[in-house]
mmCIF file of C-alpha atoms in Angstrom:
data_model
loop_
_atom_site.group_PDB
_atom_site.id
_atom_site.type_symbol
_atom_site.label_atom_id
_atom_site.label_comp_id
_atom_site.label_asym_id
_atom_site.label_seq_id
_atom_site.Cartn_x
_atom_site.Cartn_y
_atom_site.Cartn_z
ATOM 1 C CA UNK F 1 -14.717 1.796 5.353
ATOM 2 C CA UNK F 2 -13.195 -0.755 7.934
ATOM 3 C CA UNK F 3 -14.022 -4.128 8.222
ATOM 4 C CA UNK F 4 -16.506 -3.608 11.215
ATOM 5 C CA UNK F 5 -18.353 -0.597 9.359
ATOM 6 C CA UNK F 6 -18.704 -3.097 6.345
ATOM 7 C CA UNK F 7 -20.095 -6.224 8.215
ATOM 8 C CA UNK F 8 -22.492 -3.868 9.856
ATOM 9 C CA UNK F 9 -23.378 -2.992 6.689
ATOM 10 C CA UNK F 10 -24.092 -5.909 5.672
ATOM 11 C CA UNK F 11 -25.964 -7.450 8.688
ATOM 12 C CA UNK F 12 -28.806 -4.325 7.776
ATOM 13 C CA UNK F 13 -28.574 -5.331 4.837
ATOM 14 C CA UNK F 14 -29.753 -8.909 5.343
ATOM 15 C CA UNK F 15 -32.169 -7.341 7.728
ATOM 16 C CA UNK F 16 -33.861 -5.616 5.102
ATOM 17 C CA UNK F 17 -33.223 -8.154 2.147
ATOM 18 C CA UNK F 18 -35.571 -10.438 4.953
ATOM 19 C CA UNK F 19 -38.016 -7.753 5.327
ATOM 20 C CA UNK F 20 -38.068 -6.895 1.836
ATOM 21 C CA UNK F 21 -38.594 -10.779 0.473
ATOM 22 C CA UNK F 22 -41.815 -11.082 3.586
ATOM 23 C CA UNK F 23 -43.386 -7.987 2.024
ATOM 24 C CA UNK F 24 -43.192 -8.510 -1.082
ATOM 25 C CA UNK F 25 -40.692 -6.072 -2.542
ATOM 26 C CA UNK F 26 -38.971 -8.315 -4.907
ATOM 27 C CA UNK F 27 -37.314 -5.364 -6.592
ATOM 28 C CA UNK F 28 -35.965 -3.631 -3.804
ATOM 29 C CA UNK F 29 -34.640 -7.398 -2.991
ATOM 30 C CA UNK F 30 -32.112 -7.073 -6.319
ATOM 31 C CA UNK F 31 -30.636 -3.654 -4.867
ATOM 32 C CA UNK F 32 -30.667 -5.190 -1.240
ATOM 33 C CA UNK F 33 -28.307 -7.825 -2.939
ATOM 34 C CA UNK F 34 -26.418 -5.499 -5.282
ATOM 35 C CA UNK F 35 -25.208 -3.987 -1.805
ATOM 36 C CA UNK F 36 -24.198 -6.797 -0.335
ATOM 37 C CA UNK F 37 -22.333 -7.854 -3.103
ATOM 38 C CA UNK F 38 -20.493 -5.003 -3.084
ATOM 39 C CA UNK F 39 -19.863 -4.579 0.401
ATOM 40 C CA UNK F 40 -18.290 -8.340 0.620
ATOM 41 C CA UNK F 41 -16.499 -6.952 -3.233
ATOM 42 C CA UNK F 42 -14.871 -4.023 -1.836
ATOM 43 C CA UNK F 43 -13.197 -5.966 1.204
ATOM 44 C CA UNK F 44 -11.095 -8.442 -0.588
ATOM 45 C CA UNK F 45 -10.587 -5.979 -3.570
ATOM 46 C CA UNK F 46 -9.992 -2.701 -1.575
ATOM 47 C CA UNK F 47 -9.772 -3.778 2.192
ATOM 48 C CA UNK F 48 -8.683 -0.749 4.307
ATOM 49 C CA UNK F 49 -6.037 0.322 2.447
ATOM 50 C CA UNK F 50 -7.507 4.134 1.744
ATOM 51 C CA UNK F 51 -8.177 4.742 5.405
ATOM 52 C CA UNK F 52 -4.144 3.463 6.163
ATOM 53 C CA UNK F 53 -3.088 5.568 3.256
ATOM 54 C CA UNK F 54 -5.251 8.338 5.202
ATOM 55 C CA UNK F 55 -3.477 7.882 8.465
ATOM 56 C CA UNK F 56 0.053 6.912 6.494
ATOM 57 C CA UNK F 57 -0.130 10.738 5.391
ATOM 58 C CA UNK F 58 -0.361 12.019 8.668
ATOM 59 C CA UNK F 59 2.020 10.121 9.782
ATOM 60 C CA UNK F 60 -0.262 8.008 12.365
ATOM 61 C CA UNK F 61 1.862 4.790 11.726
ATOM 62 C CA UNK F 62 -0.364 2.649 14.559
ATOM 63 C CA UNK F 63 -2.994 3.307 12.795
ATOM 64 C CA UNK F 64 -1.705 2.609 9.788
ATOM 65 C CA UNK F 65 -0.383 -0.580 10.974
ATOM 66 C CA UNK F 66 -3.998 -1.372 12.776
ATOM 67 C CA UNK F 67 -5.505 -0.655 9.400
ATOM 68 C CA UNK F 68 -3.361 -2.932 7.171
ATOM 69 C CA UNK F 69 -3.576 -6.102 9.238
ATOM 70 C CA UNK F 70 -7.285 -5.658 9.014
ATOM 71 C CA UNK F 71 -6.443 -7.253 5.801
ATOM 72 C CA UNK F 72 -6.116 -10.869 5.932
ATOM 73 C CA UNK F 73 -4.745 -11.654 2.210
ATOM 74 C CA UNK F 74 -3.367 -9.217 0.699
ATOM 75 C CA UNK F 75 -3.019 -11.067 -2.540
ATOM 76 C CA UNK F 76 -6.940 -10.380 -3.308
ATOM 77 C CA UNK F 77 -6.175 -6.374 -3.278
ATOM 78 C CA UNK F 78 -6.587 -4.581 -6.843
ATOM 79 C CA UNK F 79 -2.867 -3.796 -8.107
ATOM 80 C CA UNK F 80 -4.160 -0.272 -7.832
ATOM 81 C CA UNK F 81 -4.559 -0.964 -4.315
ATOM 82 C CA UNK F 82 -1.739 -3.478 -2.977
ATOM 83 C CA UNK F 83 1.071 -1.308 -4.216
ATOM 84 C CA UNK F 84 -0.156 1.133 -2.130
ATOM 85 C CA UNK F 85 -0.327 -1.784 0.725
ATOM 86 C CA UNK F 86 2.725 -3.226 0.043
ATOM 87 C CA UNK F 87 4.631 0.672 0.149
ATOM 88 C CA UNK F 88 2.964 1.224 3.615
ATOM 89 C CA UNK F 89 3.934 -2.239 4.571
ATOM 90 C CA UNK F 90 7.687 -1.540 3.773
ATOM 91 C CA UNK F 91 7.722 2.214 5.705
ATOM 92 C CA UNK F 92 6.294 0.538 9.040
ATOM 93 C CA UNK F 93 8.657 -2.400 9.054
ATOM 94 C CA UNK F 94 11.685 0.498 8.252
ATOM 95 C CA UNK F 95 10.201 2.174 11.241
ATOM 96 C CA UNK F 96 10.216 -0.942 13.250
ATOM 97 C CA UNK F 97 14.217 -1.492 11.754
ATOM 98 C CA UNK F 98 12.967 -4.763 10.300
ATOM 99 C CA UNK F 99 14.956 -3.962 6.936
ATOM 100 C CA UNK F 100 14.916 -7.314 5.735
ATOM 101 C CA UNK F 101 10.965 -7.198 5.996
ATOM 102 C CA UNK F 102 10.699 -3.636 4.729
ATOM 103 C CA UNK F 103 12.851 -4.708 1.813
ATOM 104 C CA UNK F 104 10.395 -7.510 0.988
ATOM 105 C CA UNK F 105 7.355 -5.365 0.522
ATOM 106 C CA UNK F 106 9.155 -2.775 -1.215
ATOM 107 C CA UNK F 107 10.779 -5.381 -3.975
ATOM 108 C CA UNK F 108 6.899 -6.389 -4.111
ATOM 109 C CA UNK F 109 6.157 -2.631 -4.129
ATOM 110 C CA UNK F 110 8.094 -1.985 -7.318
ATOM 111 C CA UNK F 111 7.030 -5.104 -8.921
ATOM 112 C CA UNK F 112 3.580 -3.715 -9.104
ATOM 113 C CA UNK F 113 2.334 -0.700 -11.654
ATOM 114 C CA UNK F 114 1.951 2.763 -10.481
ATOM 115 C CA UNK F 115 0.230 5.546 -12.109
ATOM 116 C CA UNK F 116 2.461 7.955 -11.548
ATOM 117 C CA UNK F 117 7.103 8.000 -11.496
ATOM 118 C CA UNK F 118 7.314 9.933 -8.706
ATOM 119 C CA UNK F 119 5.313 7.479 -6.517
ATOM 120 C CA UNK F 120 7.707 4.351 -8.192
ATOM 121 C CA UNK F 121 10.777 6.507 -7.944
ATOM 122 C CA UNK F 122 9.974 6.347 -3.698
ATOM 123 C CA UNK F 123 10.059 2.942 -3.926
ATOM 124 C CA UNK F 124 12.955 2.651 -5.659
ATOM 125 C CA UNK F 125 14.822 5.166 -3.604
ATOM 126 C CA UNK F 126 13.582 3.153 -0.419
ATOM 127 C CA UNK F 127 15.271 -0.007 -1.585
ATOM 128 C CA UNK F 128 18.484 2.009 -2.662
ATOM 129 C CA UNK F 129 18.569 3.224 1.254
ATOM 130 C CA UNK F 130 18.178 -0.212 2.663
ATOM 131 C CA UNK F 131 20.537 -1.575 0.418
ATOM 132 C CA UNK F 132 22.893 1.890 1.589
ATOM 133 C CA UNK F 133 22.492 0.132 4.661
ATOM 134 C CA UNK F 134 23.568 -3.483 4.407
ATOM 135 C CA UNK F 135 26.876 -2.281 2.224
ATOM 136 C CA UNK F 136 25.543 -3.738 -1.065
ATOM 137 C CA UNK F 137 26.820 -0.924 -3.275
ATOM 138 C CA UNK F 138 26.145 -2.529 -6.420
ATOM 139 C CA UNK F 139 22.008 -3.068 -5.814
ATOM 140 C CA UNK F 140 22.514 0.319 -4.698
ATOM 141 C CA UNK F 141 23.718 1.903 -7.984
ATOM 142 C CA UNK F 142 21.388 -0.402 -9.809
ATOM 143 C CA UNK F 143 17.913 0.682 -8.108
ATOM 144 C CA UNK F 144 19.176 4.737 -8.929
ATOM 145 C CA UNK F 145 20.262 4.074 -12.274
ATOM 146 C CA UNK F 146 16.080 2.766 -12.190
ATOM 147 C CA UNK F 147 15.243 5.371 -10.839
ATOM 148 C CA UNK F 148 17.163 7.968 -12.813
ATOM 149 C CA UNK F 149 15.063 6.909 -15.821
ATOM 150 C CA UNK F 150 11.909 8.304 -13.923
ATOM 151 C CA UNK F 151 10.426 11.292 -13.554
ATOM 152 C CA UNK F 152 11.862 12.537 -10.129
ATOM 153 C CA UNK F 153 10.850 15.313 -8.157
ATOM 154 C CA UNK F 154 13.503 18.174 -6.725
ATOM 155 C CA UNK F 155 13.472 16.264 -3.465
ATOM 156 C CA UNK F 156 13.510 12.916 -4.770
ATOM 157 C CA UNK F 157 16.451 14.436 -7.056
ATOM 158 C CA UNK F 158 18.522 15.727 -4.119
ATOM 159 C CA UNK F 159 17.395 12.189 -2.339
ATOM 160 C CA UNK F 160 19.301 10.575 -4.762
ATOM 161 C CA UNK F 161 22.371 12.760 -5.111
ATOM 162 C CA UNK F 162 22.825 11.996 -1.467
ATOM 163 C CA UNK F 163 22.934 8.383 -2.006
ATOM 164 C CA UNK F 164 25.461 8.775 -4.642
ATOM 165 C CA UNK F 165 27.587 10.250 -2.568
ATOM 166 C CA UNK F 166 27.308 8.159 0.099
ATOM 167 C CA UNK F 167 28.240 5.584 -2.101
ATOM 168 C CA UNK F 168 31.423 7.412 -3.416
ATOM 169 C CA UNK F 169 32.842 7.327 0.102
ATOM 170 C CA UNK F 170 32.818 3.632 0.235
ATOM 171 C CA UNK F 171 34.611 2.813 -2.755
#
C-alpha cells in the first residue's frame, strides 16, 4: 500500500474506533486499534518499498523513484526491506549518471543481509562497474574477488568475466 491508501485507512479507522466507543462495542474497539497500529507499523517498517520493487521489475523507474521518496527515513525500514531500498536507490541514481550517489546506496546495499547470493552478488557487481568507471582497478578486483565467493548465476558469471577483462586492458 502507498502512503495515501494507508492514511485513508486509517482515517476509517478512527471513524469507526469513534463509532464503535459511542455504541458500546468495546471489543470491536481493540481490533479497531490493532489496525491502526499496524497501518502506522507497516509505514515506517515497510514504507512502499514492495510496490517500487513492483514497478523496479518492470522497469517503470518514475515510478519507482515516485515510490521510494514516499519514504521519508529510510533508516526505520526492516533490513529485509531497506536493502531492497537502498539497491533501487543505487539503479535510479546509475540511470540518472549520478555514480557517486548510486555508489553510496549500493556500499549501503551490500552492507545489509540478503537472503539469497545471487541478489548480493548484483550488488557487488554494480559497485565493480562503477568503480570500472572511475579507473579504480584495485576496488574493482576486490568487489569480484567478493563476489566470486558467491553463488553467481550464468549471467552474473559472464557479467563478471567481462569486467575482468576490461580490467586486463588497462593494466
Amino acid at each position: 500500500m502507498n502512503t495515501k491508501i494507508r492514511l485513508i485507512i486509517i482515517a476509517l479507522a478512527v471513524i469507526l474506533l469513534a463509532y464503535c466507543l459511542v455504541s458500546g462495542y468495546f471489543y470491536a474497539c481493540v481490533y479497531v486499534l490493532g489496525l491502526i497500529g499496524y497501518m502506522v507499523w507497516s509505514q515506517y517498517r515497510d514504507g512502499t518499498v514492495f510496490l517500487a520493487t513492483q514497478a523496479f521489475h518492470k522497469q517503470d523507474y518514475d515510478k519507482t523513484k515516485n515510490l521510494l521518496s514516499e519514504i521519508k527515513n529510510p533508516d526505520h525500514l526492516r533490513k529485509g526491506r531497506r536493502n531492497f531500498y537502498e539497491f533501487m536507490m543505487g539503479n535510479i541514481a546509475l540511470k540518472e549518471d549520478r555514480i557517486d550517489e548510486a555508489e553510496y546506496h549500493f556500499q549501503l546495499a551490500s552492507r545489509l543481509p540478503w537472503r539469497k547470493d545471487y541478489e548480493k552478488a548484483m550488488v557487488l557487481i554494480n559497485l565493480a562497474n562503477i568503480n570500472l568507471r572511475k579507473k579504480e582497478y584495485e576496488r574493482t578486483e576486490a568487489y569480484l574477488s567478493v563476489a566470486d565467493k558467491l553463488a553467481l548465476t550464468e549471467r552474473q558469471k559472464d557479467i563478471v568475466q567481462k569486467i575482468k577483462k576490461e580490467i586486463e586492458k588497462y593494466k
